Amino acid sequence: MANPTECDLEAHFREELFKRSEGKKSILLPKEQYNKIIADLTAIDKSGKKTPHEYYLLKKYEVLKCGDVFKLIRRGNANEDPIYFATLEDTFDIIKRAHIATGHGWRDKMVKELTKKYANIIYDAISIYKSLCIECQRKRKRPTTKGTVVRPILTKNFGSRSQVDLVDMQAL
């Protein structure tokens, strides 16, 4: 595969991210869980009595309605910009935008950019994206082989023919 396409990179990124988040309690939310939390939060407003899980959801999340689209945000002050929760499926596009916005910046630069707007982008996801970025692969320094020892050529005819140049260093 000489030049992987955008779809190939995204598929590989998602596969690797799903593999790493599988079996763990991850803060990356799959689309189904994301939509379930939004549905639970909208249903909580209508019900009277609340369960401990509902209190947990109300303490941690808030629903922001943008037109006819519902977004999950971190509960905070009304004066601050909203900090969104990203789904596992949208993580690739979010990290790609931040990566390009930082000029193919390194992990810490991207984390600083992403934490301004998103609450649940993890280091693993950023590291996976960095390892797949073609531009960053070109820029990354390769370790050079310094001090390589040249092995002598062992043949019977090695010293049979040679040329020697004599340079007078005092005349220069």
mmCIF file with all atom_site columns, C-alpha atoms in Angstrom:
data_model
loop_
_atom_site.group_PDB
_atom_site.id
_atom_site.type_symbol
_atom_site.label_atom_id
_atom_site.label_alt_id
_atom_site.label_comp_id
_atom_site.label_asym_id
_atom_site.label_entity_id
_atom_site.label_seq_id
_atom_site.pdbx_PDB_ins_code
_atom_site.Cartn_x
_atom_site.Cartn_y
_atom_site.Cartn_z
_atom_site.occupancy
_atom_site.B_iso_or_equiv
_atom_site.pdbx_formal_charge
_atom_site.auth_seq_id
_atom_site.auth_comp_id
_atom_site.auth_asym_id
_atom_site.auth_atom_id
_atom_site.pdbx_PDB_model_num
ATOM 1   C CA . MET A 1 1   ? 0.000   0.000   0.000  1.00 0.00 ? 1   MET A CA 1
ATOM 2   C CA . ALA A 1 2   ? 1.990   2.944   -1.313 1.00 0.00 ? 2   ALA A CA 1
ATOM 3   C CA . ASN A 1 3   ? -0.354  5.824   -0.517 1.00 0.00 ? 3   ASN A CA 1
ATOM 4   C CA . PRO A 1 4   ? -3.199  5.005   1.874  1.00 0.00 ? 4   PRO A CA 1
ATOM 5   C CA . THR A 1 5   ? -6.389  6.944   1.345  1.00 0.00 ? 5   THR A CA 1
ATOM 6   C CA . GLU A 1 6   ? -8.265  8.975   3.933  1.00 0.00 ? 6   GLU A CA 1
ATOM 7   C CA . CYS A 1 7   ? -10.879 6.207   4.305  1.00 0.00 ? 7   CYS A CA 1
ATOM 8   C CA . ASP A 1 8   ? -8.168  3.614   4.955  1.00 0.00 ? 8   ASP A CA 1
ATOM 9   C CA . LEU A 1 9   ? -6.575  5.802   7.627  1.00 0.00 ? 9   LEU A CA 1
ATOM 10  C CA . GLU A 1 10  ? -9.926  6.442   9.283  1.00 0.00 ? 10  GLU A CA 1
ATOM 11  C CA . ALA A 1 11  ? -10.842 2.745   9.232  1.00 0.00 ? 11  ALA A CA 1
ATOM 12  C CA . HIS A 1 12  ? -7.470  1.776   10.712 1.00 0.00 ? 12  HIS A CA 1
ATOM 13  C CA . PHE A 1 13  ? -7.762  4.535   13.349 1.00 0.00 ? 13  PHE A CA 1
ATOM 14  C CA . ARG A 1 14  ? -11.242 3.401   14.414 1.00 0.00 ? 14  ARG A CA 1
ATOM 15  C CA . GLU A 1 15  ? -10.223 -0.250  14.482 1.00 0.00 ? 15  GLU A CA 1
ATOM 16  C CA . GLU A 1 16  ? -7.221  0.512   16.689 1.00 0.00 ? 16  GLU A CA 1
ATOM 17  C CA . LEU A 1 17  ? -9.236  2.815   18.960 1.00 0.00 ? 17  LEU A CA 1
ATOM 18  C CA . PHE A 1 18  ? -12.048 0.273   19.370 1.00 0.00 ? 18  PHE A CA 1
ATOM 19  C CA . LYS A 1 19  ? -9.442  -2.381  20.145 1.00 0.00 ? 19  LYS A CA 1
ATOM 20  C CA . ARG A 1 20  ? -7.834  -0.239  22.861 1.00 0.00 ? 20  ARG A CA 1
ATOM 21  C CA . SER A 1 21  ? -11.116 0.886   24.434 1.00 0.00 ? 21  SER A CA 1
ATOM 22  C CA . GLU A 1 22  ? -12.708 -2.562  24.331 1.00 0.00 ? 22  GLU A CA 1
ATOM 23  C CA . GLY A 1 23  ? -13.103 -4.175  27.736 1.00 0.00 ? 23  GLY A CA 1
ATOM 24  C CA . LYS A 1 24  ? -12.093 -1.000  29.586 1.00 0.00 ? 24  LYS A CA 1
ATOM 25  C CA . LYS A 1 25  ? -14.197 1.638   31.209 1.00 0.00 ? 25  LYS A CA 1
ATOM 26  C CA . SER A 1 26  ? -13.488 4.339   28.668 1.00 0.00 ? 26  SER A CA 1
ATOM 27  C CA . ILE A 1 27  ? -14.539 7.959   28.614 1.00 0.00 ? 27  ILE A CA 1
ATOM 28  C CA . LEU A 1 28  ? -14.972 7.729   24.848 1.00 0.00 ? 28  LEU A CA 1
ATOM 29  C CA . LEU A 1 29  ? -18.672 7.234   24.249 1.00 0.00 ? 29  LEU A CA 1
ATOM 30  C CA . PRO A 1 30  ? -19.988 5.073   21.412 1.00 0.00 ? 30  PRO A CA 1
ATOM 31  C CA . LYS A 1 31  ? -22.803 6.678   19.423 1.00 0.00 ? 31  LYS A CA 1
ATOM 32  C CA . GLU A 1 32  ? -25.474 4.445   21.031 1.00 0.00 ? 32  GLU A CA 1
ATOM 33  C CA . GLN A 1 33  ? -24.389 5.309   24.582 1.00 0.00 ? 33  GLN A CA 1
ATOM 34  C CA . TYR A 1 34  ? -24.122 9.011   23.661 1.00 0.00 ? 34  TYR A CA 1
ATOM 35  C CA . ASN A 1 35  ? -27.689 9.023   22.321 1.00 0.00 ? 35  ASN A CA 1
ATOM 36  C CA . LYS A 1 36  ? -28.922 7.045   25.351 1.00 0.00 ? 36  LYS A CA 1
ATOM 37  C CA . ILE A 1 37  ? -27.465 9.634   27.750 1.00 0.00 ? 37  ILE A CA 1
ATOM 38  C CA . ILE A 1 38  ? -29.151 12.440  25.790 1.00 0.00 ? 38  ILE A CA 1
ATOM 39  C CA . ALA A 1 39  ? -32.461 10.551  25.868 1.00 0.00 ? 39  ALA A CA 1
ATOM 40  C CA . ASP A 1 40  ? -32.086 9.916   29.617 1.00 0.00 ? 40  ASP A CA 1
ATOM 41  C CA . LEU A 1 41  ? -31.339 13.580  30.300 1.00 0.00 ? 41  LEU A CA 1
ATOM 42  C CA . THR A 1 42  ? -34.354 14.774  28.334 1.00 0.00 ? 42  THR A CA 1
ATOM 43  C CA . ALA A 1 43  ? -36.546 12.203  30.116 1.00 0.00 ? 43  ALA A CA 1
ATOM 44  C CA . ILE A 1 44  ? -35.240 13.259  33.552 1.00 0.00 ? 44  ILE A CA 1
ATOM 45  C CA . ASP A 1 45  ? -36.647 16.746  33.068 1.00 0.00 ? 45  ASP A CA 1
ATOM 46  C CA . LYS A 1 46  ? -40.126 15.284  32.602 1.00 0.00 ? 46  LYS A CA 1
ATOM 47  C CA . SER A 1 47  ? -40.071 12.844  35.525 1.00 0.00 ? 47  SER A CA 1
ATOM 48  C CA . GLY A 1 48  ? -40.614 13.877  39.125 1.00 0.00 ? 48  GLY A CA 1
ATOM 49  C CA . LYS A 1 49  ? -38.578 11.521  41.301 1.00 0.00 ? 49  LYS A CA 1
ATOM 50  C CA . LYS A 1 50  ? -34.930 10.914  40.411 1.00 0.00 ? 50  LYS A CA 1
ATOM 51  C CA . THR A 1 51  ? -32.693 7.879   40.893 1.00 0.00 ? 51  THR A CA 1
ATOM 52  C CA . PRO A 1 52  ? -29.029 8.116   41.960 1.00 0.00 ? 52  PRO A CA 1
ATOM 53  C CA . HIS A 1 53  ? -27.980 7.431   38.360 1.00 0.00 ? 53  HIS A CA 1
ATOM 54  C CA . GLU A 1 54  ? -30.104 10.335  37.169 1.00 0.00 ? 54  GLU A CA 1
ATOM 55  C CA . TYR A 1 55  ? -28.512 12.631  39.756 1.00 0.00 ? 55  TYR A CA 1
ATOM 56  C CA . TYR A 1 56  ? -25.107 11.495  38.465 1.00 0.00 ? 56  TYR A CA 1
ATOM 57  C CA . LEU A 1 57  ? -26.102 12.308  34.878 1.00 0.00 ? 57  LEU A CA 1
ATOM 58  C CA . LEU A 1 58  ? -27.482 15.714  35.881 1.00 0.00 ? 58  LEU A CA 1
ATOM 59  C CA . LYS A 1 59  ? -24.301 16.540  37.794 1.00 0.00 ? 59  LYS A CA 1
ATOM 60  C CA . LYS A 1 60  ? -21.969 15.582  34.936 1.00 0.00 ? 60  LYS A CA 1
ATOM 61  C CA . TYR A 1 61  ? -23.820 16.357  31.686 1.00 0.00 ? 61  TYR A CA 1
ATOM 62  C CA . GLU A 1 62  ? -26.058 18.925  30.098 1.00 0.00 ? 62  GLU A CA 1
ATOM 63  C CA . VAL A 1 63  ? -27.901 18.844  26.759 1.00 0.00 ? 63  VAL A CA 1
ATOM 64  C CA . LEU A 1 64  ? -27.404 21.693  24.302 1.00 0.00 ? 64  LEU A CA 1
ATOM 65  C CA . LYS A 1 65  ? -29.919 22.024  21.496 1.00 0.00 ? 65  LYS A CA 1
ATOM 66  C CA . CYS A 1 66  ? -28.426 23.385  18.264 1.00 0.00 ? 66  CYS A CA 1
ATOM 67  C CA . GLY A 1 67  ? -31.335 23.692  15.842 1.00 0.00 ? 67  GLY A CA 1
ATOM 68  C CA . ASP A 1 68  ? -32.839 20.223  15.814 1.00 0.00 ? 68  ASP A CA 1
ATOM 69  C CA . VAL A 1 69  ? -29.578 18.511  16.871 1.00 0.00 ? 69  VAL A CA 1
ATOM 70  C CA . PHE A 1 70  ? -28.892 17.674  20.513 1.00 0.00 ? 70  PHE A CA 1
ATOM 71  C CA . LYS A 1 71  ? -25.301 17.899  21.773 1.00 0.00 ? 71  LYS A CA 1
ATOM 72  C CA . LEU A 1 72  ? -23.957 16.550  25.046 1.00 0.00 ? 72  LEU A CA 1
ATOM 73  C CA . ILE A 1 73  ? -21.851 19.089  26.956 1.00 0.00 ? 73  ILE A CA 1
ATOM 74  C CA . ARG A 1 74  ? -20.069 19.219  30.299 1.00 0.00 ? 74  ARG A CA 1
ATOM 75  C CA . ARG A 1 75  ? -22.066 20.962  32.978 1.00 0.00 ? 75  ARG A CA 1
ATOM 76  C CA . GLY A 1 76  ? -20.458 24.267  33.804 1.00 0.00 ? 76  GLY A CA 1
ATOM 77  C CA . ASN A 1 77  ? -20.979 27.994  34.078 1.00 0.00 ? 77  ASN A CA 1
ATOM 78  C CA . ALA A 1 78  ? -23.306 29.686  31.619 1.00 0.00 ? 78  ALA A CA 1
ATOM 79  C CA . ASN A 1 79  ? -20.641 32.355  30.989 1.00 0.00 ? 79  ASN A CA 1
ATOM 80  C CA . GLU A 1 80  ? -18.058 29.886  29.630 1.00 0.00 ? 80  GLU A CA 1
ATOM 81  C CA . ASP A 1 81  ? -17.993 28.317  26.186 1.00 0.00 ? 81  ASP A CA 1
ATOM 82  C CA . PRO A 1 82  ? -19.556 24.843  26.123 1.00 0.00 ? 82  PRO A CA 1
ATOM 83  C CA . ILE A 1 83  ? -17.198 21.880  26.307 1.00 0.00 ? 83  ILE A CA 1
ATOM 84  C CA . TYR A 1 84  ? -18.587 19.088  24.136 1.00 0.00 ? 84  TYR A CA 1
ATOM 85  C CA . PHE A 1 85  ? -18.431 15.332  24.565 1.00 0.00 ? 85  PHE A CA 1
ATOM 86  C CA . ALA A 1 86  ? -17.338 13.564  21.385 1.00 0.00 ? 86  ALA A CA 1
ATOM 87  C CA . THR A 1 87  ? -18.511 10.165  20.234 1.00 0.00 ? 87  THR A CA 1
ATOM 88  C CA . LEU A 1 88  ? -16.054 7.405   19.496 1.00 0.00 ? 88  LEU A CA 1
ATOM 89  C CA . GLU A 1 89  ? -17.049 7.541   15.832 1.00 0.00 ? 89  GLU A CA 1
ATOM 90  C CA . ASP A 1 90  ? -16.426 11.308  15.514 1.00 0.00 ? 90  ASP A CA 1
ATOM 91  C CA . THR A 1 91  ? -13.030 11.244  17.226 1.00 0.00 ? 91  THR A CA 1
ATOM 92  C CA . PHE A 1 92  ? -11.033 10.848  13.989 1.00 0.00 ? 92  PHE A CA 1
ATOM 93  C CA . ASP A 1 93  ? -12.485 13.977  12.377 1.00 0.00 ? 93  ASP A CA 1
ATOM 94  C CA . ILE A 1 94  ? -12.093 16.032  15.551 1.00 0.00 ? 94  ILE A CA 1
ATOM 95  C CA . ILE A 1 95  ? -8.457  15.045  16.030 1.00 0.00 ? 95  ILE A CA 1
ATOM 96  C CA . LYS A 1 96  ? -7.729  15.581  12.327 1.00 0.00 ? 96  LYS A CA 1
ATOM 97  C CA . ARG A 1 97  ? -9.082  19.148  12.463 1.00 0.00 ? 97  ARG A CA 1
ATOM 98  C CA . ALA A 1 98  ? -7.056  19.930  15.597 1.00 0.00 ? 98  ALA A CA 1
ATOM 99  C CA . HIS A 1 99  ? -3.940  18.320  14.133 1.00 0.00 ? 99  HIS A CA 1
ATOM 100 C CA . ILE A 1 100 ? -4.117  20.428  10.984 1.00 0.00 ? 100 ILE A CA 1
ATOM 101 C CA . ALA A 1 101 ? -5.021  23.565  12.990 1.00 0.00 ? 101 ALA A CA 1
ATOM 102 C CA . THR A 1 102 ? -1.862  23.139  15.072 1.00 0.00 ? 102 THR A CA 1
ATOM 103 C CA . GLY A 1 103 ? 0.277   22.695  11.947 1.00 0.00 ? 103 GLY A CA 1
ATOM 104 C CA . HIS A 1 104 ? 0.841   18.963  12.463 1.00 0.00 ? 104 HIS A CA 1
ATOM 105 C CA . GLY A 1 105 ? 1.664   19.720  16.083 1.00 0.00 ? 105 GLY A CA 1
ATOM 106 C CA . TRP A 1 106 ? 2.760   17.171  18.614 1.00 0.00 ? 106 TRP A CA 1
ATOM 107 C CA . ARG A 1 107 ? 0.597   15.499  21.212 1.00 0.00 ? 107 ARG A CA 1
ATOM 108 C CA . ASP A 1 108 ? 0.767   18.173  23.919 1.00 0.00 ? 108 ASP A CA 1
ATOM 109 C CA . LYS A 1 109 ? 0.037   20.951  21.449 1.00 0.00 ? 109 LYS A CA 1
ATOM 110 C CA . MET A 1 110 ? -3.006  19.040  20.204 1.00 0.00 ? 110 MET A CA 1
ATOM 111 C CA . VAL A 1 111 ? -4.190  18.268  23.744 1.00 0.00 ? 111 VAL A CA 1
ATOM 112 C CA . LYS A 1 112 ? -4.089  21.965  24.589 1.00 0.00 ? 112 LYS A CA 1
ATOM 113 C CA . GLU A 1 113 ? -6.138  22.755  21.479 1.00 0.00 ? 113 GLU A CA 1
ATOM 114 C CA . LEU A 1 114 ? -8.652  19.949  22.053 1.00 0.00 ? 114 LEU A CA 1
ATOM 115 C CA . THR A 1 115 ? -9.282  20.567  25.761 1.00 0.00 ? 115 THR A CA 1
ATOM 116 C CA . LYS A 1 116 ? -10.608 24.022  24.942 1.00 0.00 ? 116 LYS A CA 1
ATOM 117 C CA . LYS A 1 117 ? -13.541 22.477  23.101 1.00 0.00 ? 117 LYS A CA 1
ATOM 118 C CA . TYR A 1 118 ? -13.866 18.763  23.968 1.00 0.00 ? 118 TYR A CA 1
ATOM 119 C CA . ALA A 1 119 ? -14.051 16.934  27.277 1.00 0.00 ? 119 ALA A CA 1
ATOM 120 C CA . ASN A 1 120 ? -13.263 13.338  26.427 1.00 0.00 ? 120 ASN A CA 1
ATOM 121 C CA . ILE A 1 121 ? -10.490 13.113  23.813 1.00 0.00 ? 121 ILE A CA 1
ATOM 122 C CA . ILE A 1 122 ? -7.805  10.785  25.194 1.00 0.00 ? 122 ILE A CA 1
ATOM 123 C CA . TYR A 1 123 ? -4.032  10.617  24.710 1.00 0.00 ? 123 TYR A CA 1
ATOM 124 C CA . ASP A 1 124 ? -4.292  7.172   23.103 1.00 0.00 ? 124 ASP A CA 1
ATOM 125 C CA . ALA A 1 125 ? -6.502  8.513   20.325 1.00 0.00 ? 125 ALA A CA 1
ATOM 126 C CA . ILE A 1 126 ? -4.074  11.355  19.630 1.00 0.00 ? 126 ILE A CA 1
ATOM 127 C CA . SER A 1 127 ? -1.093  8.985   19.611 1.00 0.00 ? 127 SER A CA 1
ATOM 128 C CA . ILE A 1 128 ? -2.858  6.643   17.194 1.00 0.00 ? 128 ILE A CA 1
ATOM 129 C CA . TYR A 1 129 ? -3.636  9.532   14.851 1.00 0.00 ? 129 TYR A CA 1
ATOM 130 C CA . LYS A 1 130 ? -0.060  10.824  15.036 1.00 0.00 ? 130 LYS A CA 1
ATOM 131 C CA . SER A 1 131 ? 1.278   7.402   14.090 1.00 0.00 ? 131 SER A CA 1
ATOM 132 C CA . LEU A 1 132 ? -1.002  7.348   11.018 1.00 0.00 ? 132 LEU A CA 1
ATOM 133 C CA . CYS A 1 133 ? -0.412  10.900  9.759  1.00 0.00 ? 133 CYS A CA 1
ATOM 134 C CA . ILE A 1 134 ? 1.530   10.679  6.491  1.00 0.00 ? 134 ILE A CA 1
ATOM 135 C CA . GLU A 1 135 ? 2.906   14.236  6.704  1.00 0.00 ? 135 GLU A CA 1
ATOM 136 C CA . CYS A 1 136 ? 4.223   13.610  10.224 1.00 0.00 ? 136 CYS A CA 1
ATOM 137 C CA . GLN A 1 137 ? 5.837   10.358  9.104  1.00 0.00 ? 137 GLN A CA 1
ATOM 138 C CA . ARG A 1 138 ? 7.793   12.307  6.484  1.00 0.00 ? 138 ARG A CA 1
ATOM 139 C CA . LYS A 1 139 ? 8.863   14.984  8.974  1.00 0.00 ? 139 LYS A CA 1
ATOM 140 C CA . ARG A 1 140 ? 9.828   12.587  11.746 1.00 0.00 ? 140 ARG A CA 1
ATOM 141 C CA . LYS A 1 141 ? 13.569  12.217  12.156 1.00 0.00 ? 141 LYS A CA 1
ATOM 142 C CA . ARG A 1 142 ? 14.912  8.800   11.400 1.00 0.00 ? 142 ARG A CA 1
ATOM 143 C CA . PRO A 1 143 ? 17.798  7.539   13.502 1.00 0.00 ? 143 PRO A CA 1
ATOM 144 C CA . THR A 1 144 ? 20.975  7.674   11.455 1.00 0.00 ? 144 THR A CA 1
ATOM 145 C CA . THR A 1 145 ? 23.516  4.922   11.545 1.00 0.00 ? 145 THR A CA 1
ATOM 146 C CA . LYS A 1 146 ? 26.651  6.640   12.827 1.00 0.00 ? 146 LYS A CA 1
ATOM 147 C CA . GLY A 1 147 ? 29.976  4.923   13.023 1.00 0.00 ? 147 GLY A CA 1
ATOM 148 C CA . THR A 1 148 ? 29.172  1.991   10.813 1.00 0.00 ? 148 THR A CA 1
ATOM 149 C CA . VAL A 1 149 ? 32.112  -0.302  10.389 1.00 0.00 ? 149 VAL A CA 1
ATOM 150 C CA . VAL A 1 150 ? 32.958  -1.212  6.823  1.00 0.00 ? 150 VAL A CA 1
ATOM 151 C CA . ARG A 1 151 ? 33.846  -4.834  6.551  1.00 0.00 ? 151 ARG A CA 1
ATOM 152 C CA . PRO A 1 152 ? 36.897  -5.581  4.409  1.00 0.00 ? 152 PRO A CA 1
ATOM 153 C CA . ILE A 1 153 ? 36.458  -7.263  1.067  1.00 0.00 ? 153 ILE A CA 1
ATOM 154 C CA . LEU A 1 154 ? 38.060  -10.671 1.215  1.00 0.00 ? 154 LEU A CA 1
ATOM 155 C CA . THR A 1 155 ? 39.135  -11.811 -2.246 1.00 0.00 ? 155 THR A CA 1
ATOM 156 C CA . LYS A 1 156 ? 42.335  -13.142 -3.769 1.00 0.00 ? 156 LYS A CA 1
ATOM 157 C CA . ASN A 1 157 ? 42.444  -10.306 -6.304 1.00 0.00 ? 157 ASN A CA 1
ATOM 158 C CA . PHE A 1 158 ? 41.916  -7.487  -3.804 1.00 0.00 ? 158 PHE A CA 1
ATOM 159 C CA . GLY A 1 159 ? 45.432  -6.030  -3.680 1.00 0.00 ? 159 GLY A CA 1
ATOM 160 C CA . SER A 1 160 ? 46.489  -6.961  -7.187 1.00 0.00 ? 160 SER A CA 1
ATOM 161 C CA . ARG A 1 161 ? 45.701  -3.613  -8.790 1.00 0.00 ? 161 ARG A CA 1
ATOM 162 C CA . SER A 1 162 ? 45.635  -0.205  -7.106 1.00 0.00 ? 162 SER A CA 1
ATOM 163 C CA . GLN A 1 163 ? 46.315  3.463   -7.652 1.00 0.00 ? 163 GLN A CA 1
ATOM 164 C CA . VAL A 1 164 ? 47.863  5.870   -5.178 1.00 0.00 ? 164 VAL A CA 1
ATOM 165 C CA . ASP A 1 165 ? 47.759  9.650   -5.473 1.00 0.00 ? 165 ASP A CA 1
ATOM 166 C CA . LEU A 1 166 ? 50.502  11.611  -3.784 1.00 0.00 ? 166 LEU A CA 1
ATOM 167 C CA . VAL A 1 167 ? 49.525  15.067  -2.568 1.00 0.00 ? 167 VAL A CA 1
ATOM 168 C CA . ASP A 1 168 ? 52.187  17.523  -1.428 1.00 0.00 ? 168 ASP A CA 1
ATOM 169 C CA . MET A 1 169 ? 50.576  19.305  1.530  1.00 0.00 ? 169 MET A CA 1
ATOM 170 C CA . GLN A 1 170 ? 53.442  21.799  1.989  1.00 0.00 ? 170 GLN A CA 1
ATOM 171 C CA . ALA A 1 171 ? 52.986  23.333  -1.435 1.00 0.00 ? 171 ALA A CA 1
ATOM 172 C CA . LEU A 1 172 ? 49.381  24.242  -0.727 1.00 0.00 ? 172 LEU A CA 1
#
